[in-house]
Coordinates of C-alpha atoms in Angstrom, one line a residue:
M1 CA -58.7 53.9 -146.3
S2 CA -57.6 57.6 -144.8
A3 CA -57.8 58.9 -141.2
S4 CA -60.8 60.3 -140.1
T5 CA -60.1 64.2 -139.9
S6 CA -61.8 64.2 -136.2
R7 CA -59.1 61.9 -135.0
P8 CA -57.4 63.0 -131.9
A9 CA -53.9 64.3 -132.4
R10 CA -51.2 61.9 -131.6
S11 CA -49.1 62.7 -128.8
A12 CA -45.1 63.6 -129.5
G13 CA -43.1 60.7 -130.0
T14 CA -46.0 58.0 -130.5
A15 CA -45.6 56.2 -133.8
R16 CA -47.8 56.1 -136.8
P17 CA -49.8 53.0 -136.9
A18 CA -48.6 51.3 -140.0
R19 CA -50.6 50.8 -142.9
A20 CA -51.2 47.2 -144.1
R21 CA -49.4 46.7 -147.4
L22 CA -50.8 44.2 -150.2
P23 CA -49.1 40.7 -150.2
L24 CA -47.0 40.7 -153.5
N25 CA -48.9 37.9 -155.0
A26 CA -51.6 40.3 -155.5
F27 CA -49.7 41.1 -158.5
G28 CA -51.0 38.0 -159.9
I29 CA -54.5 39.5 -160.3
S30 CA -52.8 42.3 -163.3
F31 CA -50.4 39.3 -164.7
G32 CA -53.7 37.0 -164.9
L33 CA -55.9 39.6 -166.5
S34 CA -53.0 40.3 -169.1
G35 CA -52.8 36.5 -169.8
L36 CA -56.5 36.6 -170.8
A37 CA -56.4 39.7 -172.7
G38 CA -53.6 38.2 -174.8
T39 CA -55.7 34.7 -175.0
W40 CA -59.1 37.1 -176.5
T41 CA -56.2 39.0 -178.7
A42 CA -55.2 35.7 -180.1
A43 CA -59.2 34.9 -180.3
A44 CA -59.6 37.2 -183.3
E45 CA -58.2 34.8 -185.4
L46 CA -61.1 32.7 -184.9
G47 CA -63.3 35.9 -185.2
A48 CA -63.5 37.4 -182.1
P49 CA -64.4 41.3 -181.4
R50 CA -61.1 42.7 -181.0
V51 CA -62.6 45.4 -178.7
I52 CA -62.9 42.7 -176.5
G53 CA -59.2 42.2 -176.5
T54 CA -58.8 45.7 -176.3
V55 CA -61.1 46.3 -173.1
L56 CA -59.0 43.8 -171.3
W57 CA -55.7 45.0 -172.2
L58 CA -56.7 48.0 -170.4
V59 CA -58.2 46.3 -167.5
A60 CA -55.0 44.9 -166.9
A61 CA -53.0 47.8 -167.0
T62 CA -55.5 49.6 -164.7
A63 CA -55.7 46.3 -162.2
W64 CA -51.9 47.1 -162.3
L65 CA -51.4 50.6 -161.9
V66 CA -53.7 50.2 -158.7
T67 CA -52.2 47.3 -156.9
V68 CA -48.6 49.4 -157.6
L69 CA -50.2 52.5 -156.1
R70 CA -52.5 50.3 -153.0
Y71 CA -48.8 49.0 -152.3
A72 CA -46.6 51.9 -152.2
A73 CA -49.7 53.9 -150.4
A74 CA -48.7 51.9 -147.4
G75 CA -45.5 53.5 -147.3
L76 CA -42.1 52.4 -148.9
R77 CA -39.5 52.1 -146.0
P78 CA -36.9 50.4 -147.8
H79 CA -36.0 48.3 -145.0
E80 CA -40.0 46.8 -145.0
V81 CA -39.6 46.5 -149.0
A82 CA -36.6 44.4 -148.4
D83 CA -38.4 42.2 -145.9
D84 CA -41.1 41.5 -148.4
L85 CA -38.8 40.5 -151.0
R86 CA -36.6 38.1 -148.8
H87 CA -40.2 36.8 -147.6
P88 CA -39.4 32.7 -148.4
V89 CA -42.9 32.2 -149.9
L90 CA -44.1 35.7 -151.0
G91 CA -41.0 37.2 -152.1
P92 CA -40.5 35.7 -155.7
F93 CA -44.0 37.2 -156.5
A94 CA -42.4 40.8 -156.5
A95 CA -41.1 39.7 -160.0
L96 CA -44.6 40.0 -161.3
V97 CA -44.2 43.9 -161.3
P98 CA -41.8 43.9 -164.2
V99 CA -43.1 40.7 -165.6
A100 CA -46.9 41.5 -165.9
A101 CA -46.3 45.0 -167.4
S102 CA -43.9 43.7 -170.0
P103 CA -46.9 42.1 -172.4
M104 CA -49.1 45.3 -171.7
S105 CA -46.3 47.4 -172.8
A106 CA -45.4 45.2 -175.9
R107 CA -49.4 46.0 -176.8
L108 CA -48.9 49.4 -176.2
F109 CA -46.2 49.6 -179.0
V110 CA -48.7 48.9 -181.6
S111 CA -50.4 52.1 -181.0
F112 CA -47.0 53.8 -179.2
P113 CA -44.3 52.5 -180.5
L114 CA -41.4 54.7 -178.5
V115 CA -43.3 54.8 -175.6
G116 CA -43.8 50.8 -175.7
E117 CA -40.6 50.3 -176.7
G118 CA -39.1 51.8 -174.2
L119 CA -41.3 50.2 -171.2
V120 CA -40.4 46.9 -172.8
W121 CA -36.9 47.5 -172.1
A122 CA -37.5 48.8 -169.0
M123 CA -39.1 45.9 -167.7
L124 CA -36.5 43.8 -169.0
A125 CA -33.7 45.7 -167.1
L126 CA -36.1 45.6 -163.8
S127 CA -36.7 41.4 -164.1
A128 CA -33.0 40.9 -165.3
G129 CA -32.0 42.9 -162.1
F130 CA -34.6 41.1 -159.7
G131 CA -33.8 37.8 -161.1
A132 CA -29.9 38.1 -161.0
W133 CA -30.5 39.2 -157.1
F134 CA -33.1 36.1 -156.4
V135 CA -30.4 33.7 -158.1
A136 CA -27.8 34.6 -156.2
R137 CA -29.7 34.5 -153.2
L138 CA -31.0 31.0 -154.2
L139 CA -27.4 30.0 -154.6
T140 CA -26.4 31.4 -151.2
V141 CA -28.9 31.6 -148.9
P142 CA -30.2 28.5 -146.8
R143 CA -34.0 27.9 -147.0
D144 CA -36.5 25.8 -145.3
P145 CA -37.5 23.4 -148.4
A146 CA -41.3 23.8 -147.3
T147 CA -41.2 27.2 -148.6
L148 CA -40.2 26.1 -152.2
H149 CA -43.2 26.4 -154.5
G150 CA -44.0 27.0 -158.2
G151 CA -43.7 30.9 -157.9
H152 CA -39.9 30.5 -157.7
L153 CA -40.1 30.2 -161.5
L154 CA -41.5 33.3 -161.6
P155 CA -38.1 35.7 -161.3
T156 CA -36.4 33.6 -164.1
V157 CA -38.7 31.2 -166.2
A158 CA -41.6 33.4 -166.6
A159 CA -39.4 36.9 -166.6
S160 CA -37.2 35.1 -169.6
L161 CA -40.0 34.1 -171.4
I162 CA -42.2 36.8 -171.3
S163 CA -39.5 39.6 -171.9
A164 CA -38.6 37.1 -175.2
Q165 CA -42.3 37.7 -176.3
S166 CA -42.1 41.3 -176.0
V167 CA -38.9 41.8 -177.5
A168 CA -39.6 40.1 -180.4
T169 CA -43.0 41.7 -180.6
I170 CA -40.9 45.2 -180.9
G171 CA -39.1 43.5 -183.6
H172 CA -36.0 42.1 -182.1
P173 CA -35.9 38.6 -182.8
G174 CA -32.1 38.3 -182.1
A175 CA -32.3 39.3 -178.3
A176 CA -35.5 37.5 -178.1
K177 CA -33.8 34.1 -178.6
V178 CA -31.1 35.3 -176.2
L179 CA -33.8 35.4 -173.5
F180 CA -35.7 32.6 -174.8
A181 CA -32.2 30.4 -174.4
A182 CA -32.2 31.8 -170.5
G183 CA -35.9 30.8 -169.8
I184 CA -35.4 27.2 -171.1
L185 CA -32.3 26.7 -168.9
F186 CA -34.0 28.1 -165.9
W187 CA -37.0 25.9 -166.3
L188 CA -34.7 23.3 -166.4
L189 CA -32.7 23.9 -163.5
I190 CA -35.2 25.4 -161.2
G191 CA -38.1 23.0 -162.8
S192 CA -36.2 20.2 -161.3
L193 CA -35.1 21.7 -157.9
L194 CA -38.9 21.9 -157.5
L195 CA -39.7 18.5 -158.7
V196 CA -37.2 17.2 -156.1
R197 CA -38.7 19.3 -153.6
F198 CA -42.8 18.7 -154.6
A199 CA -41.7 14.6 -154.5
T200 CA -39.5 14.3 -151.7
G201 CA -39.6 16.9 -149.4
P202 CA -42.7 17.8 -146.9
E203 CA -46.4 18.0 -148.3
L204 CA -46.9 21.4 -149.8
P205 CA -48.8 23.4 -147.5
R206 CA -52.5 23.8 -148.8
P207 CA -52.5 27.7 -149.1
L208 CA -49.8 27.2 -151.4
L209 CA -51.3 24.5 -153.8
P210 CA -52.4 26.9 -156.2
T211 CA -48.8 27.5 -157.3
L212 CA -48.5 24.3 -158.8
A213 CA -50.2 25.5 -161.6
I214 CA -47.0 28.1 -162.2
F215 CA -45.3 24.7 -162.2
S216 CA -47.0 23.6 -165.1
A217 CA -47.0 27.0 -167.1
P218 CA -43.6 27.0 -169.0
P219 CA -44.5 25.0 -171.8
A220 CA -47.5 27.2 -173.0
V221 CA -45.4 30.7 -172.0
A222 CA -42.2 29.1 -174.1
G223 CA -44.3 28.3 -177.0
N224 CA -46.0 31.7 -177.2
A225 CA -42.8 33.4 -177.0
W226 CA -41.2 30.9 -179.7
W227 CA -44.6 31.6 -181.8
V228 CA -43.7 35.1 -182.1
I229 CA -40.4 34.7 -182.5
T230 CA -40.8 32.9 -185.7
G231 CA -43.6 34.5 -187.0
G232 CA -46.1 31.3 -186.1
R233 CA -44.1 28.8 -188.4
P234 CA -44.7 25.3 -187.2
G235 CA -41.8 22.9 -186.5
T236 CA -40.6 20.3 -184.3
V237 CA -40.1 23.0 -180.9
H238 CA -44.0 23.3 -180.8
E239 CA -44.7 19.7 -180.9
I240 CA -42.6 19.4 -178.3
L241 CA -43.8 22.2 -176.0
L242 CA -47.4 20.7 -176.9
G243 CA -46.4 17.3 -175.5
T244 CA -44.7 18.9 -172.8
M245 CA -47.6 21.3 -171.9
A246 CA -50.6 18.6 -172.0
A247 CA -48.2 16.3 -169.7
L248 CA -48.0 18.8 -167.1
L249 CA -51.7 20.1 -167.2
L250 CA -53.6 17.0 -167.1
P251 CA -52.8 16.1 -163.5
H252 CA -54.2 19.5 -162.8
L253 CA -57.7 17.6 -163.6
V254 CA -57.2 15.2 -161.2
L255 CA -56.5 18.3 -158.7
V256 CA -59.7 20.5 -159.5
K257 CA -61.4 18.7 -156.5
D258 CA -58.4 19.7 -154.1
Y259 CA -58.8 23.3 -155.1
L260 CA -62.6 23.6 -154.8
R261 CA -62.3 22.3 -151.1
L262 CA -59.8 25.3 -150.5
P263 CA -60.7 28.7 -148.8
F264 CA -60.6 31.2 -151.5
T265 CA -57.3 33.7 -151.4
L266 CA -55.6 35.8 -153.8
G267 CA -53.2 32.7 -154.2
F268 CA -56.0 31.4 -156.6
W269 CA -54.9 33.9 -159.1
A270 CA -51.7 31.4 -159.5
L271 CA -54.0 29.7 -161.7
T272 CA -55.3 32.3 -163.8
F273 CA -51.7 33.2 -166.0
T274 CA -51.0 29.3 -166.7
T275 CA -54.9 29.1 -168.0
A276 CA -54.5 31.9 -170.1
A277 CA -51.0 30.9 -171.5
S278 CA -52.4 27.6 -172.1
A279 CA -55.3 28.9 -173.8
T280 CA -53.5 31.5 -176.2
Y281 CA -51.1 28.4 -176.9
G282 CA -53.7 26.4 -178.0
I283 CA -55.5 28.4 -180.0
R284 CA -52.5 29.1 -182.0
L285 CA -51.6 25.3 -182.6
L286 CA -55.4 24.8 -183.5
S287 CA -54.9 27.5 -185.9
L288 CA -52.3 25.6 -187.7
T289 CA -54.2 22.1 -188.1
G290 CA -56.6 23.5 -191.0
T291 CA -59.3 21.3 -189.6
P292 CA -62.9 22.3 -189.9
W293 CA -62.8 21.8 -186.2
S294 CA -60.1 24.0 -184.9
A295 CA -62.4 27.1 -184.7
P296 CA -65.1 25.0 -182.7
V297 CA -62.3 23.7 -180.3
G298 CA -61.0 26.9 -179.9
W299 CA -63.9 28.5 -179.1
V300 CA -64.2 25.7 -176.3
V301 CA -60.8 26.8 -174.9
V302 CA -61.6 30.8 -174.8
A303 CA -64.7 30.1 -172.9
V304 CA -63.0 27.8 -170.6
A305 CA -60.1 30.1 -169.4
T306 CA -62.4 32.8 -169.7
G307 CA -64.6 30.5 -167.1
V308 CA -61.9 29.7 -164.8
I309 CA -60.1 33.6 -164.6
G310 CA -63.7 34.9 -164.8
A311 CA -64.6 33.2 -161.7
V312 CA -61.6 33.9 -159.8
A313 CA -62.3 37.5 -160.3
V314 CA -65.4 37.2 -159.1
R315 CA -64.6 35.5 -155.8
S316 CA -61.9 38.3 -155.7
L317 CA -64.8 40.9 -155.2
A318 CA -65.1 39.3 -152.0
L319 CA -61.8 40.4 -150.8
V320 CA -62.1 44.2 -152.0
P321 CA -60.8 46.5 -150.4
F322 CA -58.1 44.0 -150.1
H323 CA -58.7 43.7 -146.4
R324 CA -56.5 40.4 -145.9
A325 CA -53.3 42.4 -146.7
H326 CA -51.3 41.9 -143.8
R327 CA -47.6 42.6 -143.0
H328 CA -46.0 39.0 -143.3
H329 CA -42.8 40.2 -141.2
T330 CA -44.0 40.7 -137.7
G331 CA -42.2 39.2 -134.6
R332 CA -44.8 36.6 -134.5
T333 CA -45.9 35.2 -137.2
A334 CA -46.8 31.2 -138.2
H335 CA -44.4 29.0 -140.3
P336 CA -43.9 31.0 -143.3
A337 CA -45.0 28.2 -145.5
T338 CA -48.4 28.6 -144.3
A339 CA -48.3 32.5 -145.3
T340 CA -52.0 33.3 -147.0
C341 CA -51.2 32.9 -150.8

């Protein structure tokens, strides 16, 4: 909100009050919406109107642009942005700026090939740069194990696999396979690190509980990327990823009661892309079965994904105009692992 024109003039030397910036996990909104758009685009094979997917892509792109502008409106002072990127809990979510834009750019390629392809490569460059910086810090900067969470998969695993899907969409399957391999490598490495942290480290702070969904996302994200790379051909890779996806998603059925007990925050958007990516992959795998029940089950999957993401979106309306955004690098703060997510 802009200041009133009747505000008294500040005396010389008085510092301008800092406007609170959105926390970086706010970019999970456009990320989840782009996932839902992908689900409805895949649902066109079930007979869904294609216009629904198109509208959702536009909504996701609008949410991304509004979030970028809202973040920038607080003032992009280099040292403050650097503090955001280094934040032990929220920093990894910065990867969502290019990662969320990547599938939107690939979608744009359908109508505007030159613009879409250029944006896909630009988002890949941004993702690779941030991912390299993130891994370098992960290897060299000591951190409190309590600050590790599923979002630490975003700068490497999600960035690589989603970029692989986008690059394959614009017609470069060879480069997509390279990115796919990198994503699988980081999934094994960082996923193992997180599993050890969850099993042997301190209890995951309650505000970070929804980030467990991100830990379960890689099989579906990898499956969707491999689907585009191979043109939807069935094979052993899909069978392996299906089993892995089921194994990682089933524990969330037990965790539902814990999610429902949490106060609602922007952190619940961490649930949305995993939900959408899993639904999209499920629809695609069902199309390979050729059974009469595949379409009804596919519609159930679409309905569940839409219901979950729609519920998160409706609850988020209570946060408009993002009044819970806060400066998370002030001098006196709680333990960083308890940061609002």
